mmCIF file of C-alpha atoms and ligand atoms in Angstrom:
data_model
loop_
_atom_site.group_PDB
_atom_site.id
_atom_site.type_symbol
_atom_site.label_atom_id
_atom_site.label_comp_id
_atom_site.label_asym_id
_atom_site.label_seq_id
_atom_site.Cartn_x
_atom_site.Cartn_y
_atom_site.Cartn_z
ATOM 1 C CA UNK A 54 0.000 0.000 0.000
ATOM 2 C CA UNK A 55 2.852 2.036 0.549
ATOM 3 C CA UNK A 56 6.399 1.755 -1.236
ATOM 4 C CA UNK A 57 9.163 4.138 -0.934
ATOM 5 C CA UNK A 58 12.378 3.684 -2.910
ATOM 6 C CA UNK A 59 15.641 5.361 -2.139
ATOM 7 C CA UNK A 60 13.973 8.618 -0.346
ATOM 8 C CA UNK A 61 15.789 11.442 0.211
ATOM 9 C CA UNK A 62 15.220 14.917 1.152
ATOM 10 C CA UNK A 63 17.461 17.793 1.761
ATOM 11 C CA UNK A 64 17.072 21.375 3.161
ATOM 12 C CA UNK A 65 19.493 23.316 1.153
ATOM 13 C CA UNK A 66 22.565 22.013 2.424
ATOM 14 C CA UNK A 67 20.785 19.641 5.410
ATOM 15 C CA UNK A 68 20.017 16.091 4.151
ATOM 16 C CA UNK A 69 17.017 15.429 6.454
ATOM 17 C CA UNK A 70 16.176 11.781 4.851
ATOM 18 C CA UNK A 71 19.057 9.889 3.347
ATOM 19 C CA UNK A 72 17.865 7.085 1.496
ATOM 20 C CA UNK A 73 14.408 5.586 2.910
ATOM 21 C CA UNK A 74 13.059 2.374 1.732
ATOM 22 C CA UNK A 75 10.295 0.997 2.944
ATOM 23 C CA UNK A 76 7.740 -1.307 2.314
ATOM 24 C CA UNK A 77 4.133 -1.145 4.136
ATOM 25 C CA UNK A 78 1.149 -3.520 2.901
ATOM 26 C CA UNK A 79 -2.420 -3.252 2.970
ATOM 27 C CA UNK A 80 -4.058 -3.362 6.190
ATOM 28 C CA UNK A 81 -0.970 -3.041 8.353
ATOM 29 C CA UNK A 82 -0.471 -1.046 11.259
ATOM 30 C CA UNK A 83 3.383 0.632 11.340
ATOM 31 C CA UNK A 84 5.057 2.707 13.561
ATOM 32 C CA UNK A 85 8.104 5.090 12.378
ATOM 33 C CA UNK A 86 9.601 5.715 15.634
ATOM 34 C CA UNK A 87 12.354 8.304 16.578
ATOM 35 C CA UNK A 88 13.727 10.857 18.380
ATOM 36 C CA UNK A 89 13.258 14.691 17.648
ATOM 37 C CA UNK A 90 14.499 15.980 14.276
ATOM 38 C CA UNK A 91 14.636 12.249 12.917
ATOM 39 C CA UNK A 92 13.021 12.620 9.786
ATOM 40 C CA UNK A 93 9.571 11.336 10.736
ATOM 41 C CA UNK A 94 7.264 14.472 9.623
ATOM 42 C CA UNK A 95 9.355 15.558 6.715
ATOM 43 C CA UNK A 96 8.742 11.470 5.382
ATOM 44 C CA UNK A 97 4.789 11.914 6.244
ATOM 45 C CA UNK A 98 4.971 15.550 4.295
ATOM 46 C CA UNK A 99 6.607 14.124 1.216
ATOM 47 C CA UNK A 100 4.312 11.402 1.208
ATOM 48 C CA UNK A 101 1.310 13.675 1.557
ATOM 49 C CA UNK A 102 2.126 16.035 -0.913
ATOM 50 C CA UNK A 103 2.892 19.219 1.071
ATOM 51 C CA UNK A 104 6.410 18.471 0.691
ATOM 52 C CA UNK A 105 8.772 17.789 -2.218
ATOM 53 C CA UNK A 106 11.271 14.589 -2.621
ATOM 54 C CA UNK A 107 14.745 15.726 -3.558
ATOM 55 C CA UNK A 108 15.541 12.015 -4.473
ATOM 56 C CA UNK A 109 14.154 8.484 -4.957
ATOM 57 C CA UNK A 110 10.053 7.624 -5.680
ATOM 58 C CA UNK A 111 7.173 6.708 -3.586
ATOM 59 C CA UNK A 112 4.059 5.505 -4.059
ATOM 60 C CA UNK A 113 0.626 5.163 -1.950
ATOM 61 C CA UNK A 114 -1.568 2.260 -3.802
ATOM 62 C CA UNK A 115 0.216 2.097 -6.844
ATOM 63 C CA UNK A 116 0.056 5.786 -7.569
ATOM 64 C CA UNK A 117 3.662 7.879 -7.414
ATOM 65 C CA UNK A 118 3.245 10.784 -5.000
ATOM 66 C CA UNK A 119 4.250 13.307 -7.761
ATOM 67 C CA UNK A 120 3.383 11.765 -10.954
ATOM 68 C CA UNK A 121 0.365 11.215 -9.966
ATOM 69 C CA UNK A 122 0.046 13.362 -7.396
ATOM 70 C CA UNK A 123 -3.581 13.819 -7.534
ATOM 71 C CA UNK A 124 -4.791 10.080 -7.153
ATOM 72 C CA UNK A 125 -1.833 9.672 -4.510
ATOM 73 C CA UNK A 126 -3.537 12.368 -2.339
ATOM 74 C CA UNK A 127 -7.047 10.785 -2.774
ATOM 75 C CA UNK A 128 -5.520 6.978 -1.346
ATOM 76 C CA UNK A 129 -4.951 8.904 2.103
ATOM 77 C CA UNK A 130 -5.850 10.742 4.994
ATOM 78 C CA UNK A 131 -3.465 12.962 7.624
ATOM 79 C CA UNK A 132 -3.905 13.936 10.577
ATOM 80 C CA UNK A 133 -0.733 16.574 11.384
ATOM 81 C CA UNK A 134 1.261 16.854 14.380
ATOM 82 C CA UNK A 135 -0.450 20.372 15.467
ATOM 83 C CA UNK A 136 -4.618 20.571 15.486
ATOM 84 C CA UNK A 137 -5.530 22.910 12.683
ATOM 85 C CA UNK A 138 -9.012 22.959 13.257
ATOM 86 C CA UNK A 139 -11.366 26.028 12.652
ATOM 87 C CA UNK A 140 -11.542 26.776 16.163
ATOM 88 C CA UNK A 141 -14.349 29.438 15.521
ATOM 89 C CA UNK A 142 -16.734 26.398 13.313
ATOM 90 C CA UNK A 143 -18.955 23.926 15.130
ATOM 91 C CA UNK A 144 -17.329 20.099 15.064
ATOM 92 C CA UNK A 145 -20.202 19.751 11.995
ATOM 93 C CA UNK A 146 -18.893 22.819 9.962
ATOM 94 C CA UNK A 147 -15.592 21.436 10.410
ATOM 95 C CA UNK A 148 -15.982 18.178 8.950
ATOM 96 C CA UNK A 149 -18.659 19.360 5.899
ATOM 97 C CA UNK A 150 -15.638 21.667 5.281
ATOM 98 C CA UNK A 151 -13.382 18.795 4.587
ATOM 99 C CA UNK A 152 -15.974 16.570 2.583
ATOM 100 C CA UNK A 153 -16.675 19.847 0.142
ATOM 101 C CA UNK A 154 -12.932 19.961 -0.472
ATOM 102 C CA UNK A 155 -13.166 16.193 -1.786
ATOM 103 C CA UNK A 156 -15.870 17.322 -3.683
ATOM 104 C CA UNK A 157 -18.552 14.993 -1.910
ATOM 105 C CA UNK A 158 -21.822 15.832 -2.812
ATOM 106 C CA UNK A 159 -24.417 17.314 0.566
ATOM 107 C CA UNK A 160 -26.390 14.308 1.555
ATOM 108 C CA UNK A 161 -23.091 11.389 1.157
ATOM 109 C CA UNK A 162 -21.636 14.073 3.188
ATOM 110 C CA UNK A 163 -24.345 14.124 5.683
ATOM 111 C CA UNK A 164 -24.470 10.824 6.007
ATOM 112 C CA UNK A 165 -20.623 10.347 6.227
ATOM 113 C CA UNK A 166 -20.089 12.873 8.758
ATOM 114 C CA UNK A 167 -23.013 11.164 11.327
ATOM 115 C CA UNK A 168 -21.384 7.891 10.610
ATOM 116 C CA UNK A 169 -17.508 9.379 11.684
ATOM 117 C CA UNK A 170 -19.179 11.481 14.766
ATOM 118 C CA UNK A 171 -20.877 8.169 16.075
ATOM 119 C CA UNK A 172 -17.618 6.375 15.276
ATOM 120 C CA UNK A 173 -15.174 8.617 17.178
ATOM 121 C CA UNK A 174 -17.531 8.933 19.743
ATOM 122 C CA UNK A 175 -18.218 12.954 19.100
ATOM 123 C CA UNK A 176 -21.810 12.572 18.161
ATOM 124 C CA UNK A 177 -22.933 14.837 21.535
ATOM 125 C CA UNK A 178 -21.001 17.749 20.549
ATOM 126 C CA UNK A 179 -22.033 18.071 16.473
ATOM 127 C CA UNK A 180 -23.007 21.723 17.578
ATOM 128 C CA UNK A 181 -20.317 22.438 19.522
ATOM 129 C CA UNK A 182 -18.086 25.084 18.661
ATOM 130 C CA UNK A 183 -14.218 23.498 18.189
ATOM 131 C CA UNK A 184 -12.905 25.701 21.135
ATOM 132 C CA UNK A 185 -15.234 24.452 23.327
ATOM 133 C CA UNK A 186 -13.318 20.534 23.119
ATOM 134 C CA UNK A 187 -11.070 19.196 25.405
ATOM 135 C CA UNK A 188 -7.736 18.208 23.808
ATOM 136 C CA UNK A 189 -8.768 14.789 23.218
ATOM 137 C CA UNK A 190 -12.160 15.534 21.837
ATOM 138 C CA UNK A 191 -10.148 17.684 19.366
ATOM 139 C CA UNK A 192 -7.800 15.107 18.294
ATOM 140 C CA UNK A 193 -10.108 12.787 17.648
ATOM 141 C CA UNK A 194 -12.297 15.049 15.201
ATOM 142 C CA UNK A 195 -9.249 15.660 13.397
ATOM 143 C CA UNK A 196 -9.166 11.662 13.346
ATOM 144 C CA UNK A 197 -12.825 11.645 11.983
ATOM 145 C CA UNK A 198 -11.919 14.651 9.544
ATOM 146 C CA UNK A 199 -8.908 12.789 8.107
ATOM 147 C CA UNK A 200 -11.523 9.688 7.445
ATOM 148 C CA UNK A 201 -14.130 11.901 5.342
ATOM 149 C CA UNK A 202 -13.171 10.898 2.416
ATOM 150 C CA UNK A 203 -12.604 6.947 3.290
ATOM 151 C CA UNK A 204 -9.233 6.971 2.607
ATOM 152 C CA UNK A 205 -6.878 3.408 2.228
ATOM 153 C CA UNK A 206 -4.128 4.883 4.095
ATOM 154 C CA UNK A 207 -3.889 6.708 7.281
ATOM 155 C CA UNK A 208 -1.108 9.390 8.335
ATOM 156 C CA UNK A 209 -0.974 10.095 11.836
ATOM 157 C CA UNK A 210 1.892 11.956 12.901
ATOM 158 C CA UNK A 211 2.391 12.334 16.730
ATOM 159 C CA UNK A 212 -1.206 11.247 17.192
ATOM 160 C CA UNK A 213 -1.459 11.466 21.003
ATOM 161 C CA UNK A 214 1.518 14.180 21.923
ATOM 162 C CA UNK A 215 0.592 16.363 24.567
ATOM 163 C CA UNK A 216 -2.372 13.980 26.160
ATOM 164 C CA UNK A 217 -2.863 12.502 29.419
ATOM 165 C CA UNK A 218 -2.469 8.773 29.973
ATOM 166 C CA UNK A 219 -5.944 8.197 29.594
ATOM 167 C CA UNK A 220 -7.120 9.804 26.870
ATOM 168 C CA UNK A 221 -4.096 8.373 25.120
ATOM 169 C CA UNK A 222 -5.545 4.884 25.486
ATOM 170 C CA UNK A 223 -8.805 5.789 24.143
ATOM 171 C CA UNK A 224 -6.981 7.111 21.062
ATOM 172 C CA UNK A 225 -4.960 4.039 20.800
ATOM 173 C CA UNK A 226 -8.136 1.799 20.922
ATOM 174 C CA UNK A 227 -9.658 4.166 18.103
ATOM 175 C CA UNK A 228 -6.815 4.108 15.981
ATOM 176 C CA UNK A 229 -6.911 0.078 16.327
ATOM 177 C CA UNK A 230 -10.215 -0.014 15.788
ATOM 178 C CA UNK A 231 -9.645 1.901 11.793
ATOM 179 C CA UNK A 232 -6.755 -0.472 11.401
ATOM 180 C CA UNK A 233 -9.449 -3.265 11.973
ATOM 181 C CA UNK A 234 -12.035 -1.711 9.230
ATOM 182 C CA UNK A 235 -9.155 -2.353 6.991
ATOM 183 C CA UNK A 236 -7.127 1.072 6.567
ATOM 184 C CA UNK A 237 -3.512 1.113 6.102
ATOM 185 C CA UNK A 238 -1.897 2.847 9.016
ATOM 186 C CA UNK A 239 1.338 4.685 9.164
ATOM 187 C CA UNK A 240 1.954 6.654 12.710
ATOM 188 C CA UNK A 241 4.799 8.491 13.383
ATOM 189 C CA UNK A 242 5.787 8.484 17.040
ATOM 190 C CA UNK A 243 8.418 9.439 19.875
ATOM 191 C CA UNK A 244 6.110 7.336 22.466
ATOM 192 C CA UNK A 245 7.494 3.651 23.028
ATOM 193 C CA UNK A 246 4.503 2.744 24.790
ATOM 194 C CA UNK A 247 2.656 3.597 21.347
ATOM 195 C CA UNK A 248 4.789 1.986 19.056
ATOM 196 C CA UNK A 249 5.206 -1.001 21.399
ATOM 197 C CA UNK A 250 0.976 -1.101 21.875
ATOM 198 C CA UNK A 251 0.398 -0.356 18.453
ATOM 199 C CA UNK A 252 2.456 -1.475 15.978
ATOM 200 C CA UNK A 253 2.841 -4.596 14.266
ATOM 201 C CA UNK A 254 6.258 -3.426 12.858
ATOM 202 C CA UNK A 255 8.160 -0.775 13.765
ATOM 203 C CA UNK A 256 11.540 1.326 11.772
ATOM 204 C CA UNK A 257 14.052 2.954 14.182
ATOM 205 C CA UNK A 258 14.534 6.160 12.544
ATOM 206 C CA UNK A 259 17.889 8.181 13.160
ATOM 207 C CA UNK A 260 19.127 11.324 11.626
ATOM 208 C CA UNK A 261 17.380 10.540 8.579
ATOM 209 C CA UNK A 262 17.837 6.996 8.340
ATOM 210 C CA UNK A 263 16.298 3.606 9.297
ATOM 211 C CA UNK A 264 18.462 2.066 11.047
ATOM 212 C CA UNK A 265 15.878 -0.932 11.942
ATOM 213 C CA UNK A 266 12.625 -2.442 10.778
ATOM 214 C CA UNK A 267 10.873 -5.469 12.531
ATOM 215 C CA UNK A 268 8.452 -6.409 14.891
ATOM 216 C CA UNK A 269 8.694 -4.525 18.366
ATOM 217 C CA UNK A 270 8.679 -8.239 19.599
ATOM 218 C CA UNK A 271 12.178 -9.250 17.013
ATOM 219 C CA UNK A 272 13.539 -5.884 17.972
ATOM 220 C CA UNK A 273 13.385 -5.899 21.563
ATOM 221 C CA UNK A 274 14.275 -9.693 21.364
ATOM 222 C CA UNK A 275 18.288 -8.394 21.366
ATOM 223 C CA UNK A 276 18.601 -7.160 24.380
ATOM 224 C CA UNK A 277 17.185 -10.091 26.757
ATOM 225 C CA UNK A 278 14.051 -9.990 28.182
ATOM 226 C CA UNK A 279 14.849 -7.956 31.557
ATOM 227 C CA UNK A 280 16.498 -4.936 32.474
ATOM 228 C CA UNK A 281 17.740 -3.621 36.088
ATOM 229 C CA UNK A 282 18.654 0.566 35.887
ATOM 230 C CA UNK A 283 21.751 1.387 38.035
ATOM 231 C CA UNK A 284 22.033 5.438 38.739
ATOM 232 C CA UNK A 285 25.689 5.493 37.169
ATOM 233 C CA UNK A 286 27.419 9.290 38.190
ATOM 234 C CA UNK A 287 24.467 11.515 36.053
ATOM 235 C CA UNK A 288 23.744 8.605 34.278
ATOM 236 C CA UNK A 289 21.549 5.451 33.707
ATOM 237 C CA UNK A 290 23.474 2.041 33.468
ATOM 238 C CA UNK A 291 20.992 -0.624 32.372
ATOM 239 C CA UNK A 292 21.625 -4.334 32.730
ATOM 240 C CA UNK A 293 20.106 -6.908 30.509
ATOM 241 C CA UNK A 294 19.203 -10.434 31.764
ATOM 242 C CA UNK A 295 17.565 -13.405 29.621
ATOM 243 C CA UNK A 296 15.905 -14.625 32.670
ATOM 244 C CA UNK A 297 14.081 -12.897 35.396
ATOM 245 C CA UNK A 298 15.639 -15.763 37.852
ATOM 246 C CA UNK A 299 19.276 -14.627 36.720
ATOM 247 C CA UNK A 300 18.244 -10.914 37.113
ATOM 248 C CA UNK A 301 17.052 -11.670 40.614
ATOM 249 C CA UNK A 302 20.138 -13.185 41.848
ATOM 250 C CA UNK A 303 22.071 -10.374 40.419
ATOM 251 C CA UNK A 304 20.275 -7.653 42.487
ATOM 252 C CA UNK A 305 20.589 -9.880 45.637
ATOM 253 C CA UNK A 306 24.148 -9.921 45.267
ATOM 254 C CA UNK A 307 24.464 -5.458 45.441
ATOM 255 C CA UNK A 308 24.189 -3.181 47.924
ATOM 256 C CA UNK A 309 22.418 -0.815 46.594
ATOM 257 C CA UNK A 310 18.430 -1.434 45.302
ATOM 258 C CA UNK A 311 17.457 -1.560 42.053
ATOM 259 C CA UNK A 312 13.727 -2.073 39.930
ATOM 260 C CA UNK A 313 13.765 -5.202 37.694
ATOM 261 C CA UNK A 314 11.414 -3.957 34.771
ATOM 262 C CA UNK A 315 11.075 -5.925 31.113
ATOM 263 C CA UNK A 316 13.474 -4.598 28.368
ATOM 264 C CA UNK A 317 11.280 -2.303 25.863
ATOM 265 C CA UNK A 318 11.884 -0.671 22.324
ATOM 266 C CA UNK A 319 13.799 2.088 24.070
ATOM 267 C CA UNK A 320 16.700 -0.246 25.202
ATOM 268 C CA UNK A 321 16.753 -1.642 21.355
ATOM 269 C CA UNK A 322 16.940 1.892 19.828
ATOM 270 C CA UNK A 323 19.976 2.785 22.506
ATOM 271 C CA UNK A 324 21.830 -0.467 21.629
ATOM 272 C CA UNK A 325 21.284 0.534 17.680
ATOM 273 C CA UNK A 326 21.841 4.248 18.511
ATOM 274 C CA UNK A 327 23.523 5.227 20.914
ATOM 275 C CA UNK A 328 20.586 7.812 21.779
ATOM 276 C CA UNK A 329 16.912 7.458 23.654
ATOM 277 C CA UNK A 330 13.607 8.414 21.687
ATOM 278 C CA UNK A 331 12.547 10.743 24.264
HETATM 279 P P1 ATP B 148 9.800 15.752 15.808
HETATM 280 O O1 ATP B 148 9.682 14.486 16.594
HETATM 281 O O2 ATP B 148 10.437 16.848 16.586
HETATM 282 O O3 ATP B 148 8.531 16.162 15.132
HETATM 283 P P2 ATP B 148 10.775 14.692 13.266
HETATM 284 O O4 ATP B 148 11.402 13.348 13.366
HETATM 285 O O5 ATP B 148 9.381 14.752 12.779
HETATM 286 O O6 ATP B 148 10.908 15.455 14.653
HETATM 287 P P3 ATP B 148 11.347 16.493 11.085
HETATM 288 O O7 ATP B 148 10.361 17.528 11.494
HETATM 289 O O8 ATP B 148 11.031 15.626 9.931
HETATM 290 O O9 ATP B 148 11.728 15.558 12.336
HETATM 291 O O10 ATP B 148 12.748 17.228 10.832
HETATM 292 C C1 ATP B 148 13.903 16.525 10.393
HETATM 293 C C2 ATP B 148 15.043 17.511 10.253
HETATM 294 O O11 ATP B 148 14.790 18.374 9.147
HETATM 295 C C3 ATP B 148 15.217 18.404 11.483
HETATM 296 O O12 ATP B 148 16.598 18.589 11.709
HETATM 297 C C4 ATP B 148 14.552 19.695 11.064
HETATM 298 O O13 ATP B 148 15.152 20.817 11.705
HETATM 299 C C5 ATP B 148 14.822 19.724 9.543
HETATM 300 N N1 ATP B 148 13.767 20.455 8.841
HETATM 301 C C6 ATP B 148 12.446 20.118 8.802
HETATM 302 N N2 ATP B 148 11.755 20.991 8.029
HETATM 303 C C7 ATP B 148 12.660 21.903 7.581
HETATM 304 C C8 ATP B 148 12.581 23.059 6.743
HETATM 305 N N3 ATP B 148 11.420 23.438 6.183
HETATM 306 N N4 ATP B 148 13.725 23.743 6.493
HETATM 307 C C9 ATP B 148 14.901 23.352 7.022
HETATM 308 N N5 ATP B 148 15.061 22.262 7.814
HETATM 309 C C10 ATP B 148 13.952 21.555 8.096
#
């Protein structure tokens, strides 16, 4: 569903993506995880038209992003990294907006928007003006808004930055729950937890390049299965075990206490990188 060959993209003289290639098929969920200023948004721009490739192709269902740039931008939906909703519009207005700028006609629009309010659970506050929303109520009616159209491919970039625990769950069960009505998903995330709940593969991205693509399970499978964090000077020694029995007998053997705690995708991207997501 989505193929990208030999991507690269450079800001004058900063190379921001140097040489992507990826492969994502239909129906999969897929996590592009990495640290600030990795190259995660810039890939999702390219791929979503607002940005140009310097380098290489891509393609979303077939269709090259700048060939055929028109059909590309009809296979997907995006929902951005910062809410740019019409704060000033009801959640309605919002989303009729959006379906007139895909040219759907007033009642498949009607009937599309009720469907998406009832889906992302908005349907109480149709008449609500957008600044009137919590956070998460915003977030997901740019979720809903991004649907309109019934895209194959979903872009969510950052989906859940900047919300509590909580409400970050009930995004994570509504982005599952389009994954299960068949959409492609490609999310773009610094949150381990996400990638690691989410995803069905994951790439380590890392100043512009993948430096790892697999399931979290394969890529957290280097490192052991536990982990005991020693306070090391201003720093945090971690020490990998394959069993939780041999991690046990290590911590009864120190002075000093430490948490036993299951290795995650962060201890895979330090071992590959040198660097933490966060
Ligand atoms: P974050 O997690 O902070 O959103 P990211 O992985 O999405 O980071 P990008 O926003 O894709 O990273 O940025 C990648 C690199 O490209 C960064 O070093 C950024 O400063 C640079 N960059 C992005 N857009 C531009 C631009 N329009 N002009 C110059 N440099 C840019």
């Amino acid at each position: 569903m989505i193929r990208i060959e030999d991507l690269y993209k450079s800001y004058n003289n900063f190379h921001a993506l140097k040489g992507i290639n990826l492969h994502i098929a239909k129906g999969e969920l897929f996590a592009y995880l990495g640290p600030n200023g990795a190259g995660k948004t810039t890939t999702i721009r390219i791929l979503t038209g607002l940005a140009r490739l310097t380098s290489g192709n891509a393609y979303l269902n077939g269709f090259h992003i700048e060939q055929e740039k028109r059909k590309a931008k009809e296979q997907s939906g995006v929902v951005p990294q910062l809410i740019n909703l019409d704060q000033e519009l009801t959640v309605f207005e919002n989303l009729d907006i959006h379906g007139r700028l895909f040219q759907m006609r007033a009642k498949e629009r009607g009937k599309k928007i009720h469907k998406l309010l009832g889906y992302v659970e908005l349907d109480q506050r149709k008449d609500n003006l957008v600044k009137q929303l919590s956070g998460g109520m915003k977030r997901r009616l740019v979720i809903a808004r991004a649907l309109i159209h019934s895209p194959r491919i979903l872009f969510l970039d950052e989906p859940t930055v900047g919300l509590d625990a909580n409400i970050r769950r009930r995004i994570w069960a509504l982005i599952k729950k389009i994954q299960q009505s068949g959409t492609t998903i490609f999310l773009t995330t610094h949150y381990i937890e996400e990638a690691e709940f989410l995803a069905e593969r994951v790439a380590f991205l890392n100043e512009g390049r993948i430096v790892a693509i697999d399931t979290p399970q394969r890529l957290m499978s280097g490192q052991g299965t536990w982990a005991i964090d020693r306070v090391d000077d201003d720093d945090i020694k971690t020490v990998y075990f394959k069993a939780r029995e041999e991690a046990k007998q290590f911590i009864a053997m120190q002075q000093e206490s430490f948490t036993l705690r299951r290795v995650n995708l962060e201890d895979a991207f330090l071992a590959l990188t040198g660097k933490k997501v966060k």
